[in-house]
């Protein structure tokens, strides 16, 4: 996969200056971004904001990182919004006066559109992304969208940040971010759910918990590497293991009997639908 997919579009204006990076919300996502940035750009001036006093203390002791509980923007700051989407409306009311039309913003908040964020903060420079938890080990998969008003410089900065925590794919249709919320944002949960089933089977056979986990993780990681490095489709690689009348064919037949593939697609579609519902609620649409 290419890391950058700049779609054709109207010329974007350049945004002047490049200042501090201000990460608002230092939970799972915010901390992953900060860690990725510290590894890839250790000299970057990063300011971290969080309102949770326990977390501020924990991050100070585990990461040696100073976390502030209030935000004071200066001209040229690049703001990463990694707070829960539910608290964003109150955040915007309190902090809107600190933003200008040119304040660069990278949102990782699920379900909040670029237009909703722009309207709430008054900035036209909003990049919307959906990362995932493997970002914590720099193996994230982020999908992001930027409208035509976003300056090249803002976009480049957002790309650098997202690529510091894994791979990043740009889409030119914001609707796809909702689908990516299911596939990439929720993906680690869905995969972990299936990994758990593999581990349960191994444990029921008599393997220890540690061996069950090691075997399963190696199967998933090894298969992911195999698929990534192969020109064959996943189904071709599947069929290569399925000797006629063999053990794997019997297992796949059981999957098919339970409509597993249809179920997985239906689960992802349901998750993407929920992302759209939440986006409508956050935009002030009909509650569900
Ligand atoms: N986790 C994922 O897999 C994932 C994937 C994709 C996108 N996201 C998005 O990433 C964002 C953060 O998710 P997360 O999992 O990192 O959440 P999290 O672990 O709960 O971290 C959010 C942090 O922001 C703090 N916070 C709340 N209001 C704040 C404010 N006004 N100013 C500064 N800090 C504030 C929270 O404090 P309190 O604990 O006191 O509330 C918490 O420490 C969400 O918008 C989510 O939709 C998450």
Tab-separated table of N, CA and C and ligand atoms in Angstrom, residues 23-31 49-53 55-56 59 68-71 81-88 90-91 95 107-112 129-134 181 184-186 188, ligand 1:
chain	number	residue	atom	x	y	z
A	23	UNK	N	-0.913	18.285	21.524
A	23	UNK	CA	-1.747	17.074	21.535
A	23	UNK	C	-2.744	17.203	22.686
A	24	UNK	N	-4.026	17.262	22.348
A	24	UNK	CA	-5.068	17.432	23.361
A	24	UNK	C	-5.741	16.081	23.596
A	25	UNK	N	-5.590	15.550	24.808
A	25	UNK	CA	-6.085	14.216	25.127
A	25	UNK	C	-4.934	13.237	25.006
A	26	UNK	N	-4.486	12.705	26.137
A	26	UNK	CA	-3.321	11.809	26.101
A	26	UNK	C	-3.691	10.423	26.615
A	27	UNK	N	-4.781	9.892	26.051
A	27	UNK	CA	-5.174	8.513	26.353
A	27	UNK	C	-4.461	7.574	25.397
A	28	UNK	N	-5.149	6.512	24.988
A	28	UNK	CA	-4.523	5.505	24.121
A	28	UNK	C	-3.992	6.134	22.838
A	29	UNK	N	-4.835	6.902	22.171
A	29	UNK	CA	-4.441	7.447	20.869
A	29	UNK	C	-3.455	8.596	20.996
A	30	UNK	N	-3.766	9.534	21.883
A	30	UNK	CA	-2.891	10.694	22.042
A	30	UNK	C	-1.496	10.267	22.448
A	31	UNK	N	-1.412	9.316	23.384
A	31	UNK	CA	-0.097	8.871	23.853
A	31	UNK	C	0.652	8.133	22.738
A	49	UNK	N	-1.702	17.927	26.492
A	49	UNK	CA	-2.756	18.417	27.387
A	49	UNK	C	-3.674	17.252	27.746
A	50	UNK	N	-4.005	17.111	29.014
A	50	UNK	CA	-5.021	16.144	29.423
A	50	UNK	C	-5.632	16.641	30.728
A	51	UNK	N	-6.916	16.324	30.922
A	51	UNK	CA	-7.591	16.816	32.117
A	51	UNK	C	-7.701	15.760	33.211
A	52	UNK	N	-7.239	14.551	32.917
A	52	UNK	CA	-7.339	13.464	33.889
A	52	UNK	C	-6.092	13.468	34.779
A	53	UNK	N	-6.279	13.836	36.053
A	53	UNK	CA	-5.102	14.036	36.916
A	53	UNK	C	-4.336	12.722	37.123
A	55	UNK	N	-4.036	10.310	34.965
A	55	UNK	CA	-3.272	10.047	33.729
A	55	UNK	C	-2.065	10.982	33.637
A	56	UNK	N	-2.272	12.234	34.011
A	56	UNK	CA	-1.153	13.189	33.993
A	56	UNK	C	-0.004	12.644	34.845
A	59	UNK	N	1.570	9.350	33.224
A	59	UNK	CA	2.405	9.610	32.041
A	59	UNK	C	3.710	10.289	32.456
A	68	UNK	N	0.083	19.004	30.629
A	68	UNK	CA	-0.577	20.182	31.197
A	68	UNK	C	-2.080	19.941	31.233
A	69	UNK	N	-2.756	20.619	32.167
A	69	UNK	CA	-4.208	20.416	32.241
A	69	UNK	C	-5.000	21.547	31.598
A	70	UNK	N	-4.309	22.532	31.058
A	70	UNK	CA	-5.013	23.592	30.324
A	70	UNK	C	-4.276	23.870	29.010
A	71	UNK	N	-5.030	24.331	28.028
A	71	UNK	CA	-4.438	24.565	26.704
A	71	UNK	C	-4.341	26.063	26.422
A	81	UNK	N	-6.345	16.662	18.015
A	81	UNK	CA	-7.473	16.454	18.922
A	81	UNK	C	-7.686	14.961	19.136
A	82	UNK	N	-7.326	14.487	20.335
A	82	UNK	CA	-7.455	13.062	20.667
A	82	UNK	C	-8.294	12.900	21.929
A	83	UNK	N	-9.312	13.745	22.033
A	83	UNK	CA	-10.241	13.647	23.174
A	83	UNK	C	-11.469	12.855	22.725
A	84	UNK	N	-12.246	12.313	23.669
A	84	UNK	CA	-13.451	11.594	23.264
A	84	UNK	C	-14.399	12.526	22.499
A	85	UNK	N	-15.057	12.008	21.450
A	85	UNK	CA	-15.936	12.874	20.656
A	85	UNK	C	-17.052	13.506	21.495
A	86	UNK	N	-17.471	12.794	22.544
A	86	UNK	CA	-18.576	13.313	23.363
A	86	UNK	C	-18.210	14.605	24.088
A	87	UNK	N	-16.908	14.792	24.383
A	87	UNK	CA	-16.529	15.998	25.130
A	87	UNK	C	-16.137	17.135	24.182
A	88	UNK	N	-16.077	16.824	22.873
A	88	UNK	CA	-15.630	17.860	21.928
A	88	UNK	C	-16.524	19.105	21.921
A	90	UNK	N	-18.194	20.626	24.256
A	90	UNK	CA	-17.854	21.493	25.399
A	90	UNK	C	-16.441	22.054	25.228
A	91	UNK	N	-15.516	21.219	24.739
A	91	UNK	CA	-14.140	21.694	24.497
A	91	UNK	C	-14.162	22.871	23.515
A	95	UNK	N	-12.794	26.645	24.079
A	95	UNK	CA	-11.495	26.998	23.488
A	95	UNK	C	-11.572	27.652	22.113
A	107	UNK	N	-7.724	15.753	13.647
A	107	UNK	CA	-8.626	15.069	14.570
A	107	UNK	C	-8.473	13.567	14.407
A	108	UNK	N	-8.432	12.863	15.548
A	108	UNK	CA	-8.516	11.405	15.487
A	108	UNK	C	-9.853	10.957	16.088
A	109	UNK	N	-10.754	11.910	16.324
A	109	UNK	CA	-12.022	11.606	16.994
A	109	UNK	C	-12.976	10.887	16.046
A	110	UNK	N	-13.486	9.754	16.510
A	110	UNK	CA	-14.416	8.985	15.684
A	110	UNK	C	-15.743	9.744	15.558
A	111	UNK	N	-16.298	9.723	14.370
A	111	UNK	CA	-17.668	10.203	14.175
A	111	UNK	C	-17.838	11.705	14.076
A	112	UNK	N	-16.763	12.461	14.048
A	112	UNK	CA	-16.910	13.921	13.919
A	112	UNK	C	-16.377	14.348	12.557
A	129	UNK	N	-8.970	11.989	10.795
A	129	UNK	CA	-8.353	10.676	10.619
A	129	UNK	C	-8.979	9.677	11.564
A	130	UNK	N	-8.804	8.412	11.232
A	130	UNK	CA	-9.184	7.341	12.150
A	130	UNK	C	-7.997	6.387	12.251
A	131	UNK	N	-7.276	6.468	13.359
A	131	UNK	CA	-6.164	5.541	13.570
A	131	UNK	C	-6.666	4.287	14.305
A	132	UNK	N	-5.772	3.479	14.823
A	132	UNK	CA	-6.202	2.327	15.631
A	132	UNK	C	-5.163	2.001	16.703
A	133	UNK	N	-5.513	1.069	17.595
A	133	UNK	CA	-4.665	0.841	18.772
A	133	UNK	C	-3.277	0.264	18.456
A	134	UNK	N	-3.069	-0.512	17.379
A	134	UNK	CA	-1.682	-0.927	17.092
A	134	UNK	C	-0.741	0.255	16.861
A	181	UNK	N	-13.594	3.423	9.956
A	181	UNK	CA	-13.773	3.364	11.411
A	181	UNK	C	-14.094	1.930	11.828
A	184	UNK	N	-10.615	-0.324	10.243
A	184	UNK	CA	-9.303	-0.042	10.862
A	184	UNK	C	-9.446	0.304	12.345
A	185	UNK	N	-10.369	1.215	12.670
A	185	UNK	CA	-10.536	1.614	14.070
A	185	UNK	C	-10.968	0.427	14.921
A	186	UNK	N	-12.016	-0.264	14.471
A	186	UNK	CA	-12.527	-1.418	15.216
A	186	UNK	C	-11.796	-2.706	14.886
A	188	UNK	N	-8.784	-3.963	15.175
A	188	UNK	CA	-8.032	-4.676	16.212
A	188	UNK	C	-8.929	-5.390	17.217
B	1	LIG	N1	-9.094	3.747	21.093
B	1	LIG	C1	-9.247	3.470	19.807
B	1	LIG	O1	-9.156	2.317	19.352
B	1	LIG	C2	-9.523	4.600	18.854
B	1	LIG	C3	-9.438	4.355	17.475
B	1	LIG	C4	-9.664	5.416	16.599
B	1	LIG	C5	-9.993	6.676	17.098
B	1	LIG	N2	-10.105	6.864	18.428
B	1	LIG	C6	-10.473	8.195	18.896
B	1	LIG	O2	-9.402	8.714	19.648
B	1	LIG	C7	-9.927	9.616	20.623
B	1	LIG	C8	-9.312	9.247	21.946
B	1	LIG	O3	-9.602	7.889	22.199
B	1	LIG	P1	-8.772	7.111	23.312
B	1	LIG	O4	-9.093	5.685	23.160
B	1	LIG	O5	-7.365	7.581	23.303
B	1	LIG	O6	-9.523	7.693	24.624
B	1	LIG	P2	-8.982	7.757	26.112
B	1	LIG	O7	-7.971	6.671	26.330
B	1	LIG	O8	-10.185	7.816	26.976
B	1	LIG	O9	-8.199	9.149	26.181
B	1	LIG	C9	-8.828	10.389	26.075
B	1	LIG	C10	-8.151	11.313	27.078
B	1	LIG	O10	-8.616	12.646	26.868
B	1	LIG	C11	-8.883	13.232	28.149
B	1	LIG	N3	-9.767	14.377	28.031
B	1	LIG	C12	-11.124	14.411	28.118
B	1	LIG	N4	-11.553	15.676	27.939
B	1	LIG	C13	-10.456	16.441	27.738
B	1	LIG	C14	-10.253	17.829	27.494
B	1	LIG	N5	-11.277	18.682	27.411
B	1	LIG	N6	-8.998	18.283	27.361
B	1	LIG	C15	-7.942	17.431	27.451
B	1	LIG	N7	-8.083	16.106	27.678
B	1	LIG	C16	-9.317	15.622	27.811
B	1	LIG	C17	-9.473	12.075	28.896
B	1	LIG	O11	-9.567	12.341	30.279
B	1	LIG	P3	-10.735	11.570	31.124
B	1	LIG	O12	-10.291	10.150	31.230
B	1	LIG	O13	-10.781	12.289	32.399
B	1	LIG	O14	-12.004	11.724	30.318
B	1	LIG	C18	-8.512	10.972	28.536
B	1	LIG	O15	-7.345	11.018	29.336
B	1	LIG	C19	-11.445	9.458	20.609
B	1	LIG	O16	-12.011	10.555	19.974
B	1	LIG	C20	-11.672	8.197	19.800
B	1	LIG	O17	-12.861	8.285	19.033
B	1	LIG	C21	-9.856	5.865	19.328
